[in-house]
Each structure stands twice: as structure tokens, then as C-alpha cells.
Amino acid sequence: MSFLPFQHPAAANVIRLALITGAYFLAGKIGLGFASVNVVASPVWAPAGMAIALLLLFGTSNWPAILVGAFLVNETTAGSVITSASIAVGNTLEGLWGAWLLQRFAHGVHAFESPPDILKSAVLAGFLSPIVSATIAVTTLILGQYASLEEFAVIWLTWWMGDATGILIVTPAILLWTQHPRIEWSRRQRLELGLLLLVLLVTCAVIFGPLMNTGHKYPLQFLLVPIMIWAAFHFGPRETATLTVLLAGWATYGTINGLGPFAGDSRNEALLLGQAFLAVNSVMTLALAAAIQ
């Protein structure tokens, strides 16, 4: 059966590149649905985390897939071919630099399995690598007259925060599941995990749902911290990272609908506040889970 296309290295490479491009494009279009300060600047940007994880897993030689995916996302949204290409270059360099930093200083695909590596990853990939993408993108928008110089700071911060949070939440979940795909929970662990998930979802429903939409901004988001600590103590980084993704999804959905402690008059500011909380929570609980494990 050697004639099957996926058994030929060249065909397998093409299929892999196409899948990465498609995944990046789809995640990017979803992310731009949260943009408000500029049509191509989103405070919620999962593709940044996907890019670093995929480049670590499949090799940095797959960078053309990230470049094409990023270009298509911007070209089909707004701007010119030149601005879309420039922004795509920034997104690709961000992924390459983030992947290189994790490979060089934090054990690459195992970057989220020990507290020292998690803290290094948070600083190097989470906080430093988005500087490249944000700076290139915002400069491109201003030079292309798609944004004014007065908007530089707010668009830059939005871009940087969206990418940083995407890296700190999405990258760990992908890497931890690919490196540890086997599920070896006991019956007691399955029951406890089900209870933990139920508690998390109910708490999210209360915090980011209409029940507490009284017009007062109570800091109820901190009720989520002990739940995530529970996950860190009784399970591992993989499960903790997965629950963080679920939490991020629910918190973001509630915030854009004007619900929860982060909601306010400015949709962009509300999302930035939520992303900051989620990023800090992710690093804290992952490091705790790794230390306990």
C-alpha cells in the first residue's frame, strides 16, 4: 500500500503544512471577532500559542504554514497585501523566536513540566516573543495609514496582551497533551475530576452569567483560584492546563456579553483585564501543579 499519498514524505509534509495553515487561519478569524480598537488587533489571540507549540512539535521548518495562515487571516479581514504580508512576517517571527527560546532555555516540548521551566517560559515566550509581533504589526498599521500615531500605545498593548495570553494558555495545553497522551485515571480520580469540572463550570456560570449581573463589579473571579489550586494539587499540569482553557473560554464569552467582573463600558479594556487575570492564573497554577507532581 505504498502508493497511499500520506505514506510519501513529500505528500505528508504538504498535508501537515496545509493542516497547520488551516488551523491557524480558523483560529485567527475567531480571534479577530474580539477586535475593537482595530480590526486586526485582538486582545484574544490563540494562534500565537498554537504557532509556538506546532513549531516545537513539528520543527521550525514548518514556518511557511504560519506565514501563509497569518497572511490569509489579515488579507481576508482588512488592509493591503503589503500590510498583511508585514503583519504575517511579525506573527511568524514571534512563533519562531518563542519556539527557539523555549528550546534553548526551557527544554522545548517539556517546557511546562517543571516550575523553573514554566517560569522561564512565561517570561521568554509569554512576555518577550509577543513584543516582536506587536511592534511590527502596529508600526505597519501606522505606516499604512490604517491607524494613527496616537493609537500606537493602546493597539500595541492590545496586540501584545492577546498574544501573550494565547501563548500562556494554549501552548501548555497542546504540549502537555501531546507529550503525555495516555489517560491513567483511577475510578476515584475520574469521579473527583468530574466533580471538579462541575464545580468549575457552575462557578463560571455564576461569575460570568446573568445571575450576578447586578451592576456592581464584585471581584468574584478570585473564587476561581482555589478551584484551580484543587486541580493542581490532585491532578497534574496537563489537567490543570486543560481546565484553564475551559475557564478562559467561559470568561471571555461572559466578558464580551457584558457579564462578569471584567465587563465595562470599553469592550477592549474589559477583555484586557480578563486576559491579564487568566495569564497570571495559568502561570501560577501550572507551576504549582508541576511542583506537586
PDB file of C-alpha atoms in Angstrom:
ATOM      1  CA  MET A   1       0.000   0.000   0.000  1.00  0.00           C
ATOM      2  CA  SER A   2       2.984   2.304  -0.504  1.00  0.00           C
ATOM      3  CA  PHE A   3       1.019   4.242  -3.149  1.00  0.00           C
ATOM      4  CA  LEU A   4      -1.052   5.965  -0.424  1.00  0.00           C
ATOM      5  CA  PRO A   5      -0.159   9.677  -0.518  1.00  0.00           C
ATOM      6  CA  PHE A   6       0.263  10.068   3.222  1.00  0.00           C
ATOM      7  CA  GLN A   7       2.974   7.379   3.203  1.00  0.00           C
ATOM      8  CA  HIS A   8       5.222   9.538   0.991  1.00  0.00           C
ATOM      9  CA  PRO A   9       7.320  12.088   2.932  1.00  0.00           C
ATOM     10  CA  ALA A  10       6.687  14.912   0.447  1.00  0.00           C
ATOM     11  CA  ALA A  11       2.922  14.381   0.475  1.00  0.00           C
ATOM     12  CA  ALA A  12       2.904  14.080   4.264  1.00  0.00           C
ATOM     13  CA  ASN A  13       4.785  17.396   4.535  1.00  0.00           C
ATOM     14  CA  VAL A  14       2.302  19.123   2.246  1.00  0.00           C
ATOM     15  CA  ILE A  15      -0.659  17.759   4.214  1.00  0.00           C
ATOM     16  CA  ARG A  16       0.919  18.812   7.513  1.00  0.00           C
ATOM     17  CA  LEU A  17       1.625  22.318   6.229  1.00  0.00           C
ATOM     18  CA  ALA A  18      -1.924  22.603   4.899  1.00  0.00           C
ATOM     19  CA  LEU A  19      -3.414  21.483   8.219  1.00  0.00           C
ATOM     20  CA  ILE A  20      -1.282  23.937  10.196  1.00  0.00           C
ATOM     21  CA  THR A  21      -2.225  26.747   7.827  1.00  0.00           C
ATOM     22  CA  GLY A  22      -5.909  25.887   8.058  1.00  0.00           C
ATOM     23  CA  ALA A  23      -5.847  25.624  11.855  1.00  0.00           C
ATOM     24  CA  TYR A  24      -4.051  28.959  12.193  1.00  0.00           C
ATOM     25  CA  PHE A  25      -6.436  30.651   9.762  1.00  0.00           C
ATOM     26  CA  LEU A  26      -9.549  29.352  11.525  1.00  0.00           C
ATOM     27  CA  ALA A  27      -8.279  30.288  14.994  1.00  0.00           C
ATOM     28  CA  GLY A  28      -7.209  33.684  13.666  1.00  0.00           C
ATOM     29  CA  LYS A  29     -10.607  34.513  12.198  1.00  0.00           C
ATOM     30  CA  ILE A  30     -12.227  33.565  15.512  1.00  0.00           C
ATOM     31  CA  GLY A  31      -9.724  35.746  17.371  1.00  0.00           C
ATOM     32  CA  LEU A  32     -10.373  38.793  15.203  1.00  0.00           C
ATOM     33  CA  GLY A  33     -14.016  38.547  16.170  1.00  0.00           C
ATOM     34  CA  PHE A  34     -12.954  40.087  19.503  1.00  0.00           C
ATOM     35  CA  ALA A  35     -11.149  43.064  17.929  1.00  0.00           C
ATOM     36  CA  SER A  36     -12.440  46.548  18.704  1.00  0.00           C
ATOM     37  CA  VAL A  37      -9.587  49.106  18.847  1.00  0.00           C
ATOM     38  CA  ASN A  38      -8.521  47.991  15.362  1.00  0.00           C
ATOM     39  CA  VAL A  39      -9.988  45.357  13.067  1.00  0.00           C
ATOM     40  CA  VAL A  40      -6.742  43.333  13.087  1.00  0.00           C
ATOM     41  CA  ALA A  41      -5.746  43.854  16.739  1.00  0.00           C
ATOM     42  CA  SER A  42      -7.421  41.402  19.083  1.00  0.00           C
ATOM     43  CA  PRO A  43      -6.955  41.013  22.859  1.00  0.00           C
ATOM     44  CA  VAL A  44      -7.767  37.312  22.420  1.00  0.00           C
ATOM     45  CA  TRP A  45      -5.265  35.566  20.146  1.00  0.00           C
ATOM     46  CA  ALA A  46      -4.934  31.779  20.470  1.00  0.00           C
ATOM     47  CA  PRO A  47      -2.929  31.438  17.195  1.00  0.00           C
ATOM     48  CA  ALA A  48       0.167  32.804  18.957  1.00  0.00           C
ATOM     49  CA  GLY A  49       0.132  29.847  21.345  1.00  0.00           C
ATOM     50  CA  MET A  50      -0.680  27.424  18.547  1.00  0.00           C
ATOM     51  CA  ALA A  51       2.242  28.658  16.435  1.00  0.00           C
ATOM     52  CA  ILE A  52       4.864  28.123  19.132  1.00  0.00           C
ATOM     53  CA  ALA A  53       3.507  24.701  20.099  1.00  0.00           C
ATOM     54  CA  LEU A  54       3.298  23.471  16.491  1.00  0.00           C
ATOM     55  CA  LEU A  55       6.773  24.755  15.610  1.00  0.00           C
ATOM     56  CA  LEU A  56       8.178  22.939  18.635  1.00  0.00           C
ATOM     57  CA  LEU A  57       6.337  19.722  17.830  1.00  0.00           C
ATOM     58  CA  PHE A  58       6.908  19.549  14.079  1.00  0.00           C
ATOM     59  CA  GLY A  59      10.024  21.659  13.681  1.00  0.00           C
ATOM     60  CA  THR A  60      10.717  25.281  12.824  1.00  0.00           C
ATOM     61  CA  SER A  61      10.963  24.299   9.143  1.00  0.00           C
ATOM     62  CA  ASN A  62       7.159  24.467   9.146  1.00  0.00           C
ATOM     63  CA  TRP A  63       7.241  28.267   9.472  1.00  0.00           C
ATOM     64  CA  PRO A  64       5.804  28.810   5.960  1.00  0.00           C
ATOM     65  CA  ALA A  65       2.484  27.377   7.181  1.00  0.00           C
ATOM     66  CA  ILE A  66       2.331  30.015   9.932  1.00  0.00           C
ATOM     67  CA  LEU A  67       3.290  32.736   7.457  1.00  0.00           C
ATOM     68  CA  VAL A  68       0.607  31.765   4.948  1.00  0.00           C
ATOM     69  CA  GLY A  69      -2.053  31.298   7.639  1.00  0.00           C
ATOM     70  CA  ALA A  70      -1.309  34.691   9.179  1.00  0.00           C
ATOM     71  CA  PHE A  71      -1.285  36.379   5.779  1.00  0.00           C
ATOM     72  CA  LEU A  72      -4.658  34.903   4.834  1.00  0.00           C
ATOM     73  CA  VAL A  73      -6.190  35.936   8.156  1.00  0.00           C
ATOM     74  CA  ASN A  74      -5.236  39.578   7.627  1.00  0.00           C
ATOM     75  CA  GLU A  75      -5.729  39.707   3.871  1.00  0.00           C
ATOM     76  CA  THR A  76      -9.319  38.484   4.221  1.00  0.00           C
ATOM     77  CA  THR A  77     -10.039  40.981   7.018  1.00  0.00           C
ATOM     78  CA  ALA A  78      -8.589  44.410   6.206  1.00  0.00           C
ATOM     79  CA  GLY A  79      -5.533  46.203   4.887  1.00  0.00           C
ATOM     80  CA  SER A  80      -3.452  45.763   1.750  1.00  0.00           C
ATOM     81  CA  VAL A  81      -1.284  42.916   0.506  1.00  0.00           C
ATOM     82  CA  ILE A  82       1.808  44.704   1.833  1.00  0.00           C
ATOM     83  CA  THR A  83       0.416  45.323   5.321  1.00  0.00           C
ATOM     84  CA  SER A  84      -0.976  41.776   5.523  1.00  0.00           C
ATOM     85  CA  ALA A  85       2.393  40.350   4.496  1.00  0.00           C
ATOM     86  CA  SER A  86       4.266  42.512   7.002  1.00  0.00           C
ATOM     87  CA  ILE A  87       1.953  41.538   9.864  1.00  0.00           C
ATOM     88  CA  ALA A  88       2.281  37.877   8.841  1.00  0.00           C
ATOM     89  CA  VAL A  89       6.069  38.173   8.989  1.00  0.00           C
ATOM     90  CA  GLY A  90       5.781  39.565  12.522  1.00  0.00           C
ATOM     91  CA  ASN A  91       3.493  36.725  13.613  1.00  0.00           C
ATOM     92  CA  THR A  92       5.875  34.167  12.111  1.00  0.00           C
ATOM     93  CA  LEU A  93       8.955  35.703  13.734  1.00  0.00           C
ATOM     94  CA  GLU A  94       7.118  35.714  17.062  1.00  0.00           C
ATOM     95  CA  GLY A  95       6.440  31.988  16.749  1.00  0.00           C
ATOM     96  CA  LEU A  96       9.997  31.193  15.656  1.00  0.00           C
ATOM     97  CA  TRP A  97      11.559  33.275  18.406  1.00  0.00           C
ATOM     98  CA  GLY A  98       9.244  31.876  21.060  1.00  0.00           C
ATOM     99  CA  ALA A  99       9.929  28.310  19.954  1.00  0.00           C
ATOM    100  CA  TRP A 100      13.700  28.943  19.888  1.00  0.00           C
ATOM    101  CA  LEU A 101      13.669  30.485  23.365  1.00  0.00           C
ATOM    102  CA  LEU A 102      11.765  27.511  24.815  1.00  0.00           C
ATOM    103  CA  GLN A 103      14.029  25.046  23.027  1.00  0.00           C
ATOM    104  CA  ARG A 104      17.195  26.836  24.144  1.00  0.00           C
ATOM    105  CA  PHE A 105      16.340  27.704  27.738  1.00  0.00           C
ATOM    106  CA  ALA A 106      13.295  25.638  28.863  1.00  0.00           C
ATOM    107  CA  HIS A 107      13.637  22.103  27.422  1.00  0.00           C
ATOM    108  CA  GLY A 108      11.438  22.696  24.389  1.00  0.00           C
ATOM    109  CA  VAL A 109       8.349  20.484  24.291  1.00  0.00           C
ATOM    110  CA  HIS A 110       8.826  19.772  28.017  1.00  0.00           C
ATOM    111  CA  ALA A 111       8.776  23.466  28.900  1.00  0.00           C
ATOM    112  CA  PHE A 112       5.673  23.184  31.079  1.00  0.00           C
ATOM    113  CA  GLU A 113       6.615  20.182  33.190  1.00  0.00           C
ATOM    114  CA  SER A 114       8.733  21.794  35.942  1.00  0.00           C
ATOM    115  CA  PRO A 115       8.331  25.052  37.890  1.00  0.00           C
ATOM    116  CA  PRO A 116      11.658  26.600  36.752  1.00  0.00           C
ATOM    117  CA  ASP A 117      10.884  25.885  33.090  1.00  0.00           C
ATOM    118  CA  ILE A 118       7.326  27.195  33.443  1.00  0.00           C
ATOM    119  CA  LEU A 119       8.570  30.478  34.881  1.00  0.00           C
ATOM    120  CA  LYS A 120      11.217  30.734  32.148  1.00  0.00           C
ATOM    121  CA  SER A 121       8.563  30.021  29.529  1.00  0.00           C
ATOM    122  CA  ALA A 122       6.272  32.692  30.948  1.00  0.00           C
ATOM    123  CA  VAL A 123       8.997  35.330  30.709  1.00  0.00           C
ATOM    124  CA  LEU A 124      10.718  34.262  27.479  1.00  0.00           C
ATOM    125  CA  ALA A 125       7.861  33.036  25.294  1.00  0.00           C
ATOM    126  CA  GLY A 126       4.883  34.605  27.055  1.00  0.00           C
ATOM    127  CA  PHE A 127       6.187  38.111  27.618  1.00  0.00           C
ATOM    128  CA  LEU A 128       9.168  38.645  25.281  1.00  0.00           C
ATOM    129  CA  SER A 129       8.220  36.981  21.992  1.00  0.00           C
ATOM    130  CA  PRO A 130       4.935  38.931  21.540  1.00  0.00           C
ATOM    131  CA  ILE A 131       6.965  42.155  21.530  1.00  0.00           C
ATOM    132  CA  VAL A 132       8.150  41.269  18.024  1.00  0.00           C
ATOM    133  CA  SER A 133       4.700  40.735  16.571  1.00  0.00           C
ATOM    134  CA  ALA A 134       3.099  43.697  18.338  1.00  0.00           C
ATOM    135  CA  THR A 135       5.829  46.143  17.327  1.00  0.00           C
ATOM    136  CA  ILE A 136       5.969  45.085  13.672  1.00  0.00           C
ATOM    137  CA  ALA A 137       2.176  44.989  13.363  1.00  0.00           C
ATOM    138  CA  VAL A 138       1.400  48.350  14.928  1.00  0.00           C
ATOM    139  CA  THR A 139       4.235  50.058  13.043  1.00  0.00           C
ATOM    140  CA  THR A 140       2.867  48.549   9.823  1.00  0.00           C
ATOM    141  CA  LEU A 141      -0.660  49.784  10.552  1.00  0.00           C
ATOM    142  CA  ILE A 142       0.575  53.324  11.199  1.00  0.00           C
ATOM    143  CA  LEU A 143       2.811  53.445   8.114  1.00  0.00           C
ATOM    144  CA  GLY A 144      -0.032  52.026   6.025  1.00  0.00           C
ATOM    145  CA  GLN A 145      -2.378  54.674   7.472  1.00  0.00           C
ATOM    146  CA  TYR A 146      -4.698  52.070   8.976  1.00  0.00           C
ATOM    147  CA  ALA A 147      -4.081  53.539  12.446  1.00  0.00           C
ATOM    148  CA  SER A 148      -2.911  56.865  13.830  1.00  0.00           C
ATOM    149  CA  LEU A 149       0.228  57.507  15.854  1.00  0.00           C
ATOM    150  CA  GLU A 150      -1.944  58.433  18.847  1.00  0.00           C
ATOM    151  CA  GLU A 151      -3.359  54.906  18.822  1.00  0.00           C
ATOM    152  CA  PHE A 152       0.053  53.230  18.965  1.00  0.00           C
ATOM    153  CA  ALA A 153       0.068  52.531  22.712  1.00  0.00           C
ATOM    154  CA  VAL A 154      -3.436  51.083  23.010  1.00  0.00           C
ATOM    155  CA  ILE A 155      -3.149  48.937  19.867  1.00  0.00           C
ATOM    156  CA  TRP A 156       0.337  47.739  20.856  1.00  0.00           C
ATOM    157  CA  LEU A 157      -0.800  46.781  24.363  1.00  0.00           C
ATOM    158  CA  THR A 158      -3.876  45.009  22.970  1.00  0.00           C
ATOM    159  CA  TRP A 159      -1.786  43.069  20.456  1.00  0.00           C
ATOM    160  CA  TRP A 160       0.884  42.162  22.998  1.00  0.00           C
ATOM    161  CA  MET A 161      -1.589  41.075  25.681  1.00  0.00           C
ATOM    162  CA  GLY A 162      -3.636  38.974  23.279  1.00  0.00           C
ATOM    163  CA  ASP A 163      -0.560  37.128  22.016  1.00  0.00           C
ATOM    164  CA  ALA A 164       0.979  36.729  25.484  1.00  0.00           C
ATOM    165  CA  THR A 165      -2.193  35.240  26.954  1.00  0.00           C
ATOM    166  CA  GLY A 166      -2.636  32.956  23.959  1.00  0.00           C
ATOM    167  CA  ILE A 167       0.885  31.619  24.487  1.00  0.00           C
ATOM    168  CA  LEU A 168       0.499  31.149  28.244  1.00  0.00           C
ATOM    169  CA  ILE A 169      -2.825  29.310  27.926  1.00  0.00           C
ATOM    170  CA  VAL A 170      -2.823  27.468  24.593  1.00  0.00           C
ATOM    171  CA  THR A 171       0.825  26.387  24.271  1.00  0.00           C
ATOM    172  CA  PRO A 172       0.913  24.427  27.575  1.00  0.00           C
ATOM    173  CA  ALA A 173      -2.316  22.572  26.808  1.00  0.00           C
ATOM    174  CA  ILE A 174      -1.091  21.428  23.382  1.00  0.00           C
ATOM    175  CA  LEU A 175       2.393  20.432  24.511  1.00  0.00           C
ATOM    176  CA  LEU A 176       1.305  18.649  27.681  1.00  0.00           C
ATOM    177  CA  TRP A 177      -1.314  16.528  25.895  1.00  0.00           C
ATOM    178  CA  THR A 178       0.994  15.602  23.028  1.00  0.00           C
ATOM    179  CA  GLN A 179       3.792  14.611  25.400  1.00  0.00           C
ATOM    180  CA  HIS A 180       1.502  12.769  27.819  1.00  0.00           C
ATOM    181  CA  PRO A 181      -1.481  11.497  25.803  1.00  0.00           C
ATOM    182  CA  ARG A 182      -2.233   8.427  27.926  1.00  0.00           C
ATOM    183  CA  ILE A 183      -5.093   8.718  30.417  1.00  0.00           C
ATOM    184  CA  GLU A 184      -4.401   6.726  33.564  1.00  0.00           C
ATOM    185  CA  TRP A 185      -7.003   7.984  35.999  1.00  0.00           C
ATOM    186  CA  SER A 186      -8.329   5.642  38.643  1.00  0.00           C
ATOM    187  CA  ARG A 187     -12.077   5.368  39.221  1.00  0.00           C
ATOM    188  CA  ARG A 188     -11.759   7.674  42.215  1.00  0.00           C
ATOM    189  CA  GLN A 189      -9.819  10.211  40.138  1.00  0.00           C
ATOM    190  CA  ARG A 190     -12.433  10.116  37.393  1.00  0.00           C
ATOM    191  CA  LEU A 191     -15.171  10.866  39.910  1.00  0.00           C
ATOM    192  CA  GLU A 192     -13.149  13.638  41.506  1.00  0.00           C
ATOM    193  CA  LEU A 193     -12.293  15.140  38.122  1.00  0.00           C
ATOM    194  CA  GLY A 194     -15.977  15.085  37.179  1.00  0.00           C
ATOM    195  CA  LEU A 195     -16.834  16.865  40.433  1.00  0.00           C
ATOM    196  CA  LEU A 196     -14.026  19.375  39.870  1.00  0.00           C
ATOM    197  CA  LEU A 197     -15.254  20.111  36.357  1.00  0.00           C
ATOM    198  CA  LEU A 198     -18.820  20.537  37.613  1.00  0.00           C
ATOM    199  CA  VAL A 199     -17.718  22.948  40.347  1.00  0.00           C
ATOM    200  CA  LEU A 200     -15.655  24.946  37.855  1.00  0.00           C
ATOM    201  CA  LEU A 201     -18.496  25.209  35.340  1.00  0.00           C
ATOM    202  CA  VAL A 202     -21.076  26.161  37.974  1.00  0.00           C
ATOM    203  CA  THR A 203     -18.730  28.795  39.418  1.00  0.00           C
ATOM    204  CA  CYS A 204     -18.082  30.204  35.947  1.00  0.00           C
ATOM    205  CA  ALA A 205     -21.820  30.275  35.298  1.00  0.00           C
ATOM    206  CA  VAL A 206     -22.328  32.294  38.475  1.00  0.00           C
ATOM    207  CA  ILE A 207     -19.432  34.694  37.933  1.00  0.00           C
ATOM    208  CA  PHE A 208     -19.771  35.192  34.185  1.00  0.00           C
ATOM    209  CA  GLY A 209     -23.506  34.627  33.874  1.00  0.00           C
ATOM    210  CA  PRO A 210     -26.589  36.817  34.349  1.00  0.00           C
ATOM    211  CA  LEU A 211     -27.141  35.698  37.958  1.00  0.00           C
ATOM    212  CA  MET A 212     -24.667  38.203  39.407  1.00  0.00           C
ATOM    213  CA  ASN A 213     -25.290  40.931  36.820  1.00  0.00           C
ATOM    214  CA  THR A 214     -26.391  43.462  39.441  1.00  0.00           C
ATOM    215  CA  GLY A 215     -24.472  46.445  38.123  1.00  0.00           C
ATOM    216  CA  HIS A 216     -21.818  46.096  40.831  1.00  0.00           C
ATOM    217  CA  LYS A 217     -18.367  44.737  39.966  1.00  0.00           C
ATOM    218  CA  TYR A 218     -17.676  42.276  42.757  1.00  0.00           C
ATOM    219  CA  PRO A 219     -14.217  40.626  42.493  1.00  0.00           C
ATOM    220  CA  LEU A 220     -15.742  37.166  42.254  1.00  0.00           C
ATOM    221  CA  GLN A 221     -13.060  35.988  39.824  1.00  0.00           C
ATOM    222  CA  PHE A 222     -10.873  35.154  42.812  1.00  0.00           C
ATOM    223  CA  LEU A 223     -13.284  32.354  43.709  1.00  0.00           C
ATOM    224  CA  LEU A 224     -11.770  30.510  40.753  1.00  0.00           C
ATOM    225  CA  VAL A 225      -8.291  30.451  42.314  1.00  0.00           C
ATOM    226  CA  PRO A 226      -8.984  27.747  44.948  1.00  0.00           C
ATOM    227  CA  ILE A 227     -10.704  25.613  42.296  1.00  0.00           C
ATOM    228  CA  MET A 228      -7.613  25.730  40.097  1.00  0.00           C
ATOM    229  CA  ILE A 229      -5.409  25.045  43.122  1.00  0.00           C
ATOM    230  CA  TRP A 230      -7.560  21.968  43.754  1.00  0.00           C
ATOM    231  CA  ALA A 231      -6.795  20.831  40.213  1.00  0.00           C
ATOM    232  CA  ALA A 232      -3.086  21.490  40.702  1.00  0.00           C
ATOM    233  CA  PHE A 233      -2.918  19.515  43.952  1.00  0.00           C
ATOM    234  CA  HIS A 234      -4.922  16.464  42.899  1.00  0.00           C
ATOM    235  CA  PHE A 235      -4.040  16.223  39.209  1.00  0.00           C
ATOM    236  CA  GLY A 236      -1.130  17.321  37.056  1.00  0.00           C
ATOM    237  CA  PRO A 237      -0.112  20.152  34.757  1.00  0.00           C
ATOM    238  CA  ARG A 238      -1.941  18.541  31.836  1.00  0.00           C
ATOM    239  CA  GLU A 239      -5.352  18.576  33.522  1.00  0.00           C
ATOM    240  CA  THR A 240      -4.701  21.994  35.040  1.00  0.00           C
ATOM    241  CA  ALA A 241      -3.843  23.435  31.620  1.00  0.00           C
ATOM    242  CA  THR A 242      -6.999  21.897  30.129  1.00  0.00           C
ATOM    243  CA  LEU A 243      -9.227  23.399  32.807  1.00  0.00           C
ATOM    244  CA  THR A 244      -7.510  26.751  32.251  1.00  0.00           C
ATOM    245  CA  VAL A 245      -8.526  26.635  28.580  1.00  0.00           C
ATOM    246  CA  LEU A 246     -12.136  25.927  29.573  1.00  0.00           C
ATOM    247  CA  LEU A 247     -12.044  28.732  32.123  1.00  0.00           C
ATOM    248  CA  ALA A 248     -10.595  31.133  29.551  1.00  0.00           C
ATOM    249  CA  GLY A 249     -13.303  30.296  27.053  1.00  0.00           C
ATOM    250  CA  TRP A 250     -16.141  30.856  29.502  1.00  0.00           C
ATOM    251  CA  ALA A 251     -14.624  34.024  30.973  1.00  0.00           C
ATOM    252  CA  THR A 252     -14.091  35.519  27.532  1.00  0.00           C
ATOM    253  CA  TYR A 253     -17.615  34.654  26.403  1.00  0.00           C
ATOM    254  CA  GLY A 254     -19.146  36.226  29.501  1.00  0.00           C
ATOM    255  CA  THR A 255     -16.996  39.342  29.243  1.00  0.00           C
ATOM    256  CA  ILE A 256     -17.863  40.104  25.609  1.00  0.00           C
ATOM    257  CA  ASN A 257     -21.525  39.786  26.552  1.00  0.00           C
ATOM    258  CA  GLY A 258     -21.135  42.386  29.286  1.00  0.00           C
ATOM    259  CA  LEU A 259     -21.233  39.889  32.155  1.00  0.00           C
ATOM    260  CA  GLY A 260     -18.787  39.278  34.987  1.00  0.00           C
ATOM    261  CA  PRO A 261     -16.318  41.354  36.998  1.00  0.00           C
ATOM    262  CA  PHE A 262     -14.276  42.444  33.973  1.00  0.00           C
ATOM    263  CA  ALA A 263     -17.159  43.856  31.917  1.00  0.00           C
ATOM    264  CA  GLY A 264     -17.293  47.607  31.474  1.00  0.00           C
ATOM    265  CA  ASP A 265     -18.014  50.408  29.050  1.00  0.00           C
ATOM    266  CA  SER A 266     -14.932  49.583  26.994  1.00  0.00           C
ATOM    267  CA  ARG A 267     -15.056  46.101  25.486  1.00  0.00           C
ATOM    268  CA  ASN A 268     -11.328  46.123  24.748  1.00  0.00           C
ATOM    269  CA  GLU A 269     -10.396  47.197  28.261  1.00  0.00           C
ATOM    270  CA  ALA A 270     -12.690  44.546  29.742  1.00  0.00           C
ATOM    271  CA  LEU A 271     -11.072  41.821  27.657  1.00  0.00           C
ATOM    272  CA  LEU A 272      -7.570  43.035  28.558  1.00  0.00           C
ATOM    273  CA  LEU A 273      -8.403  42.859  32.275  1.00  0.00           C
ATOM    274  CA  GLY A 274      -9.761  39.357  31.822  1.00  0.00           C
ATOM    275  CA  GLN A 275      -6.746  38.225  29.808  1.00  0.00           C
ATOM    276  CA  ALA A 276      -4.366  39.563  32.456  1.00  0.00           C
ATOM    277  CA  PHE A 277      -6.154  37.576  35.163  1.00  0.00           C
ATOM    278  CA  LEU A 278      -6.187  34.424  33.050  1.00  0.00           C
ATOM    279  CA  ALA A 279      -2.487  34.711  32.181  1.00  0.00           C
ATOM    280  CA  VAL A 280      -1.408  35.115  35.804  1.00  0.00           C
ATOM    281  CA  ASN A 281      -3.741  32.327  36.923  1.00  0.00           C
ATOM    282  CA  SER A 282      -2.368  29.991  34.245  1.00  0.00           C
ATOM    283  CA  VAL A 283       1.281  30.501  35.214  1.00  0.00           C
ATOM    284  CA  MET A 284       0.569  30.229  38.943  1.00  0.00           C
ATOM    285  CA  THR A 285      -1.486  27.025  38.808  1.00  0.00           C
ATOM    286  CA  LEU A 286       0.762  25.320  36.239  1.00  0.00           C
ATOM    287  CA  ALA A 287       3.852  25.989  38.328  1.00  0.00           C
ATOM    288  CA  LEU A 288       2.058  24.695  41.425  1.00  0.00           C
ATOM    289  CA  ALA A 289       0.864  21.561  39.647  1.00  0.00           C
ATOM    290  CA  ALA A 290       4.343  20.839  38.299  1.00  0.00           C
ATOM    291  CA  ALA A 291       5.915  21.328  41.745  1.00  0.00           C
ATOM    292  CA  ILE A 292       3.463  18.951  43.394  1.00  0.00           C
ATOM    293  CA  GLN A 293       3.774  16.336  40.661  1.00  0.00           C
TER     294      GLN A 293
END
